[in-house]
Amino acid sequence: MADNRYSNRKKPVAGLEMGKLPPQVTELEEAVLGALLLEKEAFLNVSELLKPEHFYKEAHQHIYKAIMDLEAHEQPVDMLTVTQQLKKMGKLEECGGAFYITQLTSKVASAAHIEYHARIIWQKYLQRQMIHISSDLQSKAYDDGIDVNDLLEEAESTFFMLSQGSMKRDATQINPVIQDAIDRIKAASERSDGLSGVASGFTALDRITSGWQGSALIIIAARPAMGKTAFVLSMTRQMSLNHKIPVAIFSLEMSNVELVNRLIVSETELSADKIKKGNLAPYEWEQLDHKIQNLIDAPIFVDDTAGLSVFELRAKCRRLKKQHDIQCVIIDYLQLMNASGMNPGSRQEEVSLISRNLKGLAKELDVPIIALSQLNRGVEGRAGAEGKRPQLSDLRESGAIEQDADMVCFIHRPEYYRITEDEQGNSLIGMAEIIIAKHRAGPTADVRLRFRAELARFQDVEDAEFDDSGFGQSAPSQTFGSKMNQNAESDAVSQSGGQQLPEFPDGPGFNSDVPF
């Protein structure tokens, strides 16, 4: 429903100052109310469209509210019951008494066109709202004490809320939906990689997810220094370079240059310290010049707007989708966003609003939105190897993140906690686990990747590049059953269990000084 914060304002409408009446159709309001008093099924046709505040005349608002109350209590609606309900509300005299209620039925012959009439009433309400909002913004624009950026954000947020309330979608008969589903299945079958979504570039992960699915909200969560940014940049590099997928990255923590430096390090395989200081040998400059060419024309769009609001994000993504047909949106990271203009009561409510709006944006653009998220300190306080593995309850600031997300993945690097071997004796140095803790459209599982700290890069375990890096080739299998949901409701993959890591003393371990 459209935002009604402006419906009860007493200040003059801008149009009235020029001798104009606000947009209104009182005769159609009378016709709609009369039809509701005459036809038993009429209310079903307008109940999702009309609310009391949509009527221009205050008397009509009270009458419609009385009808809504009767319908809510499954009471009959006619002239007598509505009159009695208005008496209970103490509004009968304000509405013109019983005589006016009787007169309404003479305004319409049947309820055949009630939905069409109701839509016109609703449109006039939207016009009045736009006039009220514009008038308020116009007054504030003359006030030198109001920051122009705050005013722009208020204008965007208020009109956005009004437009959101004006978008109505009817239920769709299943036939065209089935056809759309079949078309997508056929398209997936024709792809050589067998994926139905956007490829992450990690073979084992894509095998579980079938690629990041359009309209999905994916949360990648971890404690600091686990490599959240490194993980999504590794994905971005493979998406854009190997699969030519346009990707948008919104970095709320790092500048564009810092982010691009990460990509340069990963692509050129030169150390981050050398890149930062520019301390390169002649052959390294040649290596930089040669490999940087791969990134120059990559379809990667970076935005480092600090304190980005969810409304700004929506506007930017819409433009990027229209101009560059982006196929994936990455946000680093969710807790640094704000819900400016929505007046949340607490930080938890604000994060809930943000996650809900991100899910709505993913559906609107039909692209996966990957949002990084912090975990609370509960992980650090738990003892033992298993205690260090993140859980859904560790998501920071709001349980709504878990609720709104289609997929929640955790990044866990055992060596950070000085856990260097699993119970089979396999080395965990340079290993990372991507724990798929929630997967609305498929199984949960754990995926193992290699992590190269010196390049801040994640790669598939069997990647040939590691054969010469000293890690060896006796890597454990890539995927194994998730240990997140060991209960009766767990799916088959989750129930299969995973490899148990031995307990090890707590505390930061290897490469903890590398900025991730």
PDB file of N, CA and C in Angstrom, residues 207-249:
ATOM      1  N   ARG A 207      28.641 -26.967  -8.689  1.00  0.00           N
ATOM      2  CA  ARG A 207      28.007 -28.284  -8.755  1.00  0.00           C
ATOM      3  C   ARG A 207      26.855 -28.375  -7.737  1.00  0.00           C
ATOM      4  N   ILE A 208      27.018 -27.721  -6.600  1.00  0.00           N
ATOM      5  CA  ILE A 208      25.979 -27.743  -5.567  1.00  0.00           C
ATOM      6  C   ILE A 208      24.867 -26.743  -5.866  1.00  0.00           C
ATOM      7  N   THR A 209      25.251 -25.563  -6.325  1.00  0.00           N
ATOM      8  CA  THR A 209      24.270 -24.474  -6.487  1.00  0.00           C
ATOM      9  C   THR A 209      23.668 -24.396  -7.880  1.00  0.00           C
ATOM     10  N   SER A 210      24.290 -25.057  -8.864  1.00  0.00           N
ATOM     11  CA  SER A 210      23.942 -24.887 -10.284  1.00  0.00           C
ATOM     12  C   SER A 210      24.121 -23.435 -10.722  1.00  0.00           C
ATOM     13  N   GLY A 211      25.040 -22.737 -10.051  1.00  0.00           N
ATOM     14  CA  GLY A 211      25.265 -21.320 -10.326  1.00  0.00           C
ATOM     15  C   GLY A 211      24.389 -20.470  -9.425  1.00  0.00           C
ATOM     16  N   TRP A 212      24.782 -19.202  -9.245  1.00  0.00           N
ATOM     17  CA  TRP A 212      23.941 -18.282  -8.459  1.00  0.00           C
ATOM     18  C   TRP A 212      22.681 -17.987  -9.253  1.00  0.00           C
ATOM     19  N   GLN A 213      21.539 -18.240  -8.650  1.00  0.00           N
ATOM     20  CA  GLN A 213      20.270 -18.143  -9.370  1.00  0.00           C
ATOM     21  C   GLN A 213      19.739 -16.714  -9.400  1.00  0.00           C
ATOM     22  N   GLY A 214      19.113 -16.368 -10.518  1.00  0.00           N
ATOM     23  CA  GLY A 214      18.492 -15.064 -10.644  1.00  0.00           C
ATOM     24  C   GLY A 214      17.427 -14.858  -9.578  1.00  0.00           C
ATOM     25  N   SER A 215      17.296 -13.633  -9.082  1.00  0.00           N
ATOM     26  CA  SER A 215      16.337 -13.213  -8.049  1.00  0.00           C
ATOM     27  C   SER A 215      16.677 -13.743  -6.663  1.00  0.00           C
ATOM     28  N   ALA A 216      17.856 -14.378  -6.505  1.00  0.00           N
ATOM     29  CA  ALA A 216      18.239 -14.932  -5.200  1.00  0.00           C
ATOM     30  C   ALA A 216      19.076 -13.930  -4.413  1.00  0.00           C
ATOM     31  N   LEU A 217      18.870 -13.918  -3.104  1.00  0.00           N
ATOM     32  CA  LEU A 217      19.716 -13.146  -2.189  1.00  0.00           C
ATOM     33  C   LEU A 217      20.661 -14.128  -1.510  1.00  0.00           C
ATOM     34  N   ILE A 218      21.952 -13.959  -1.766  1.00  0.00           N
ATOM     35  CA  ILE A 218      22.969 -14.858  -1.199  1.00  0.00           C
ATOM     36  C   ILE A 218      23.801 -14.090  -0.179  1.00  0.00           C
ATOM     37  N   ILE A 219      23.892 -14.619   1.018  1.00  0.00           N
ATOM     38  CA  ILE A 219      24.688 -14.005   2.078  1.00  0.00           C
ATOM     39  C   ILE A 219      25.992 -14.789   2.239  1.00  0.00           C
ATOM     40  N   ILE A 220      27.124 -14.100   2.133  1.00  0.00           N
ATOM     41  CA  ILE A 220      28.435 -14.692   2.391  1.00  0.00           C
ATOM     42  C   ILE A 220      28.930 -14.088   3.700  1.00  0.00           C
ATOM     43  N   ALA A 221      29.003 -14.889   4.747  1.00  0.00           N
ATOM     44  CA  ALA A 221      29.316 -14.362   6.078  1.00  0.00           C
ATOM     45  C   ALA A 221      30.572 -15.014   6.635  1.00  0.00           C
ATOM     46  N   ALA A 222      31.294 -14.241   7.426  1.00  0.00           N
ATOM     47  CA  ALA A 222      32.503 -14.757   8.072  1.00  0.00           C
ATOM     48  C   ALA A 222      32.986 -13.747   9.095  1.00  0.00           C
ATOM     49  N   ARG A 223      33.853 -14.234   9.977  1.00  0.00           N
ATOM     50  CA  ARG A 223      34.529 -13.342  10.911  1.00  0.00           C
ATOM     51  C   ARG A 223      35.595 -12.538  10.155  1.00  0.00           C
ATOM     52  N   PRO A 224      36.053 -11.422  10.721  1.00  0.00           N
ATOM     53  CA  PRO A 224      37.118 -10.659  10.066  1.00  0.00           C
ATOM     54  C   PRO A 224      38.346 -11.531   9.800  1.00  0.00           C
ATOM     55  N   ALA A 225      39.034 -11.243   8.698  1.00  0.00           N
ATOM     56  CA  ALA A 225      40.272 -11.912   8.288  1.00  0.00           C
ATOM     57  C   ALA A 225      40.062 -13.297   7.706  1.00  0.00           C
ATOM     58  N   MET A 226      38.805 -13.708   7.473  1.00  0.00           N
ATOM     59  CA  MET A 226      38.566 -15.008   6.857  1.00  0.00           C
ATOM     60  C   MET A 226      38.655 -14.942   5.334  1.00  0.00           C
ATOM     61  N   GLY A 227      38.543 -13.739   4.763  1.00  0.00           N
ATOM     62  CA  GLY A 227      38.690 -13.611   3.311  1.00  0.00           C
ATOM     63  C   GLY A 227      37.406 -13.366   2.555  1.00  0.00           C
ATOM     64  N   LYS A 228      36.443 -12.647   3.163  1.00  0.00           N
ATOM     65  CA  LYS A 228      35.162 -12.390   2.479  1.00  0.00           C
ATOM     66  C   LYS A 228      35.373 -11.622   1.172  1.00  0.00           C
ATOM     67  N   THR A 229      36.103 -10.512   1.284  1.00  0.00           N
ATOM     68  CA  THR A 229      36.336  -9.704   0.084  1.00  0.00           C
ATOM     69  C   THR A 229      37.164 -10.469  -0.934  1.00  0.00           C
ATOM     70  N   ALA A 230      38.172 -11.191  -0.463  1.00  0.00           N
ATOM     71  CA  ALA A 230      39.007 -11.981  -1.373  1.00  0.00           C
ATOM     72  C   ALA A 230      38.172 -13.021  -2.114  1.00  0.00           C
ATOM     73  N   PHE A 231      37.206 -13.607  -1.409  1.00  0.00           N
ATOM     74  CA  PHE A 231      36.359 -14.630  -2.029  1.00  0.00           C
ATOM     75  C   PHE A 231      35.512 -14.041  -3.158  1.00  0.00           C
ATOM     76  N   VAL A 232      34.834 -12.920  -2.896  1.00  0.00           N
ATOM     77  CA  VAL A 232      33.959 -12.356  -3.936  1.00  0.00           C
ATOM     78  C   VAL A 232      34.769 -11.746  -5.066  1.00  0.00           C
ATOM     79  N   LEU A 233      35.977 -11.239  -4.767  1.00  0.00           N
ATOM     80  CA  LEU A 233      36.816 -10.728  -5.847  1.00  0.00           C
ATOM     81  C   LEU A 233      37.342 -11.872  -6.712  1.00  0.00           C
ATOM     82  N   SER A 234      37.649 -13.007  -6.089  1.00  0.00           N
ATOM     83  CA  SER A 234      38.046 -14.188  -6.865  1.00  0.00           C
ATOM     84  C   SER A 234      36.903 -14.620  -7.777  1.00  0.00           C
ATOM     85  N   MET A 235      35.687 -14.572  -7.254  1.00  0.00           N
ATOM     86  CA  MET A 235      34.515 -14.900  -8.065  1.00  0.00           C
ATOM     87  C   MET A 235      34.342 -13.894  -9.194  1.00  0.00           C
ATOM     88  N   THR A 236      34.450 -12.611  -8.853  1.00  0.00           N
ATOM     89  CA  THR A 236      34.264 -11.551  -9.848  1.00  0.00           C
ATOM     90  C   THR A 236      35.258 -11.717 -10.993  1.00  0.00           C
ATOM     91  N   ARG A 237      36.497 -12.002 -10.637  1.00  0.00           N
ATOM     92  CA  ARG A 237      37.537 -12.182 -11.656  1.00  0.00           C
ATOM     93  C   ARG A 237      37.172 -13.312 -12.620  1.00  0.00           C
ATOM     94  N   GLN A 238      36.703 -14.438 -12.067  1.00  0.00           N
ATOM     95  CA  GLN A 238      36.376 -15.576 -12.926  1.00  0.00           C
ATOM     96  C   GLN A 238      35.094 -15.330 -13.715  1.00  0.00           C
ATOM     97  N   MET A 239      34.105 -14.702 -13.077  1.00  0.00           N
ATOM     98  CA  MET A 239      32.857 -14.395 -13.781  1.00  0.00           C
ATOM     99  C   MET A 239      33.120 -13.502 -14.990  1.00  0.00           C
ATOM    100  N   SER A 240      33.840 -12.429 -14.756  1.00  0.00           N
ATOM    101  CA  SER A 240      34.014 -11.414 -15.799  1.00  0.00           C
ATOM    102  C   SER A 240      35.026 -11.816 -16.857  1.00  0.00           C
ATOM    103  N   LEU A 241      36.144 -12.449 -16.442  1.00  0.00           N
ATOM    104  CA  LEU A 241      37.189 -12.804 -17.397  1.00  0.00           C
ATOM    105  C   LEU A 241      36.904 -14.107 -18.130  1.00  0.00           C
ATOM    106  N   ASN A 242      36.464 -15.118 -17.389  1.00  0.00           N
ATOM    107  CA  ASN A 242      36.260 -16.440 -18.000  1.00  0.00           C
ATOM    108  C   ASN A 242      34.890 -16.601 -18.637  1.00  0.00           C
ATOM    109  N   HIS A 243      33.880 -15.951 -18.053  1.00  0.00           N
ATOM    110  CA  HIS A 243      32.511 -16.144 -18.543  1.00  0.00           C
ATOM    111  C   HIS A 243      31.891 -14.879 -19.124  1.00  0.00           C
ATOM    112  N   LYS A 244      32.647 -13.763 -19.098  1.00  0.00           N
ATOM    113  CA  LYS A 244      32.185 -12.488 -19.669  1.00  0.00           C
ATOM    114  C   LYS A 244      30.848 -12.033 -19.062  1.00  0.00           C
ATOM    115  N   ILE A 245      30.687 -12.255 -17.781  1.00  0.00           N
ATOM    116  CA  ILE A 245      29.463 -11.870 -17.079  1.00  0.00           C
ATOM    117  C   ILE A 245      29.642 -10.479 -16.472  1.00  0.00           C
ATOM    118  N   PRO A 246      28.785  -9.520 -16.805  1.00  0.00           N
ATOM    119  CA  PRO A 246      28.886  -8.182 -16.204  1.00  0.00           C
ATOM    120  C   PRO A 246      28.536  -8.230 -14.712  1.00  0.00           C
ATOM    121  N   VAL A 247      29.430  -7.705 -13.883  1.00  0.00           N
ATOM    122  CA  VAL A 247      29.261  -7.750 -12.435  1.00  0.00           C
ATOM    123  C   VAL A 247      29.376  -6.340 -11.867  1.00  0.00           C
ATOM    124  N   ALA A 248      28.496  -6.003 -10.932  1.00  0.00           N
ATOM    125  CA  ALA A 248      28.568  -4.722 -10.227  1.00  0.00           C
ATOM    126  C   ALA A 248      29.001  -4.976  -8.791  1.00  0.00           C
ATOM    127  N   ILE A 249      30.018  -4.238  -8.348  1.00  0.00           N
ATOM    128  CA  ILE A 249      30.515  -4.365  -6.975  1.00  0.00           C
ATOM    129  C   ILE A 249      30.314  -3.036  -6.261  1.00  0.00           C
TER     130      ILE A 249
END
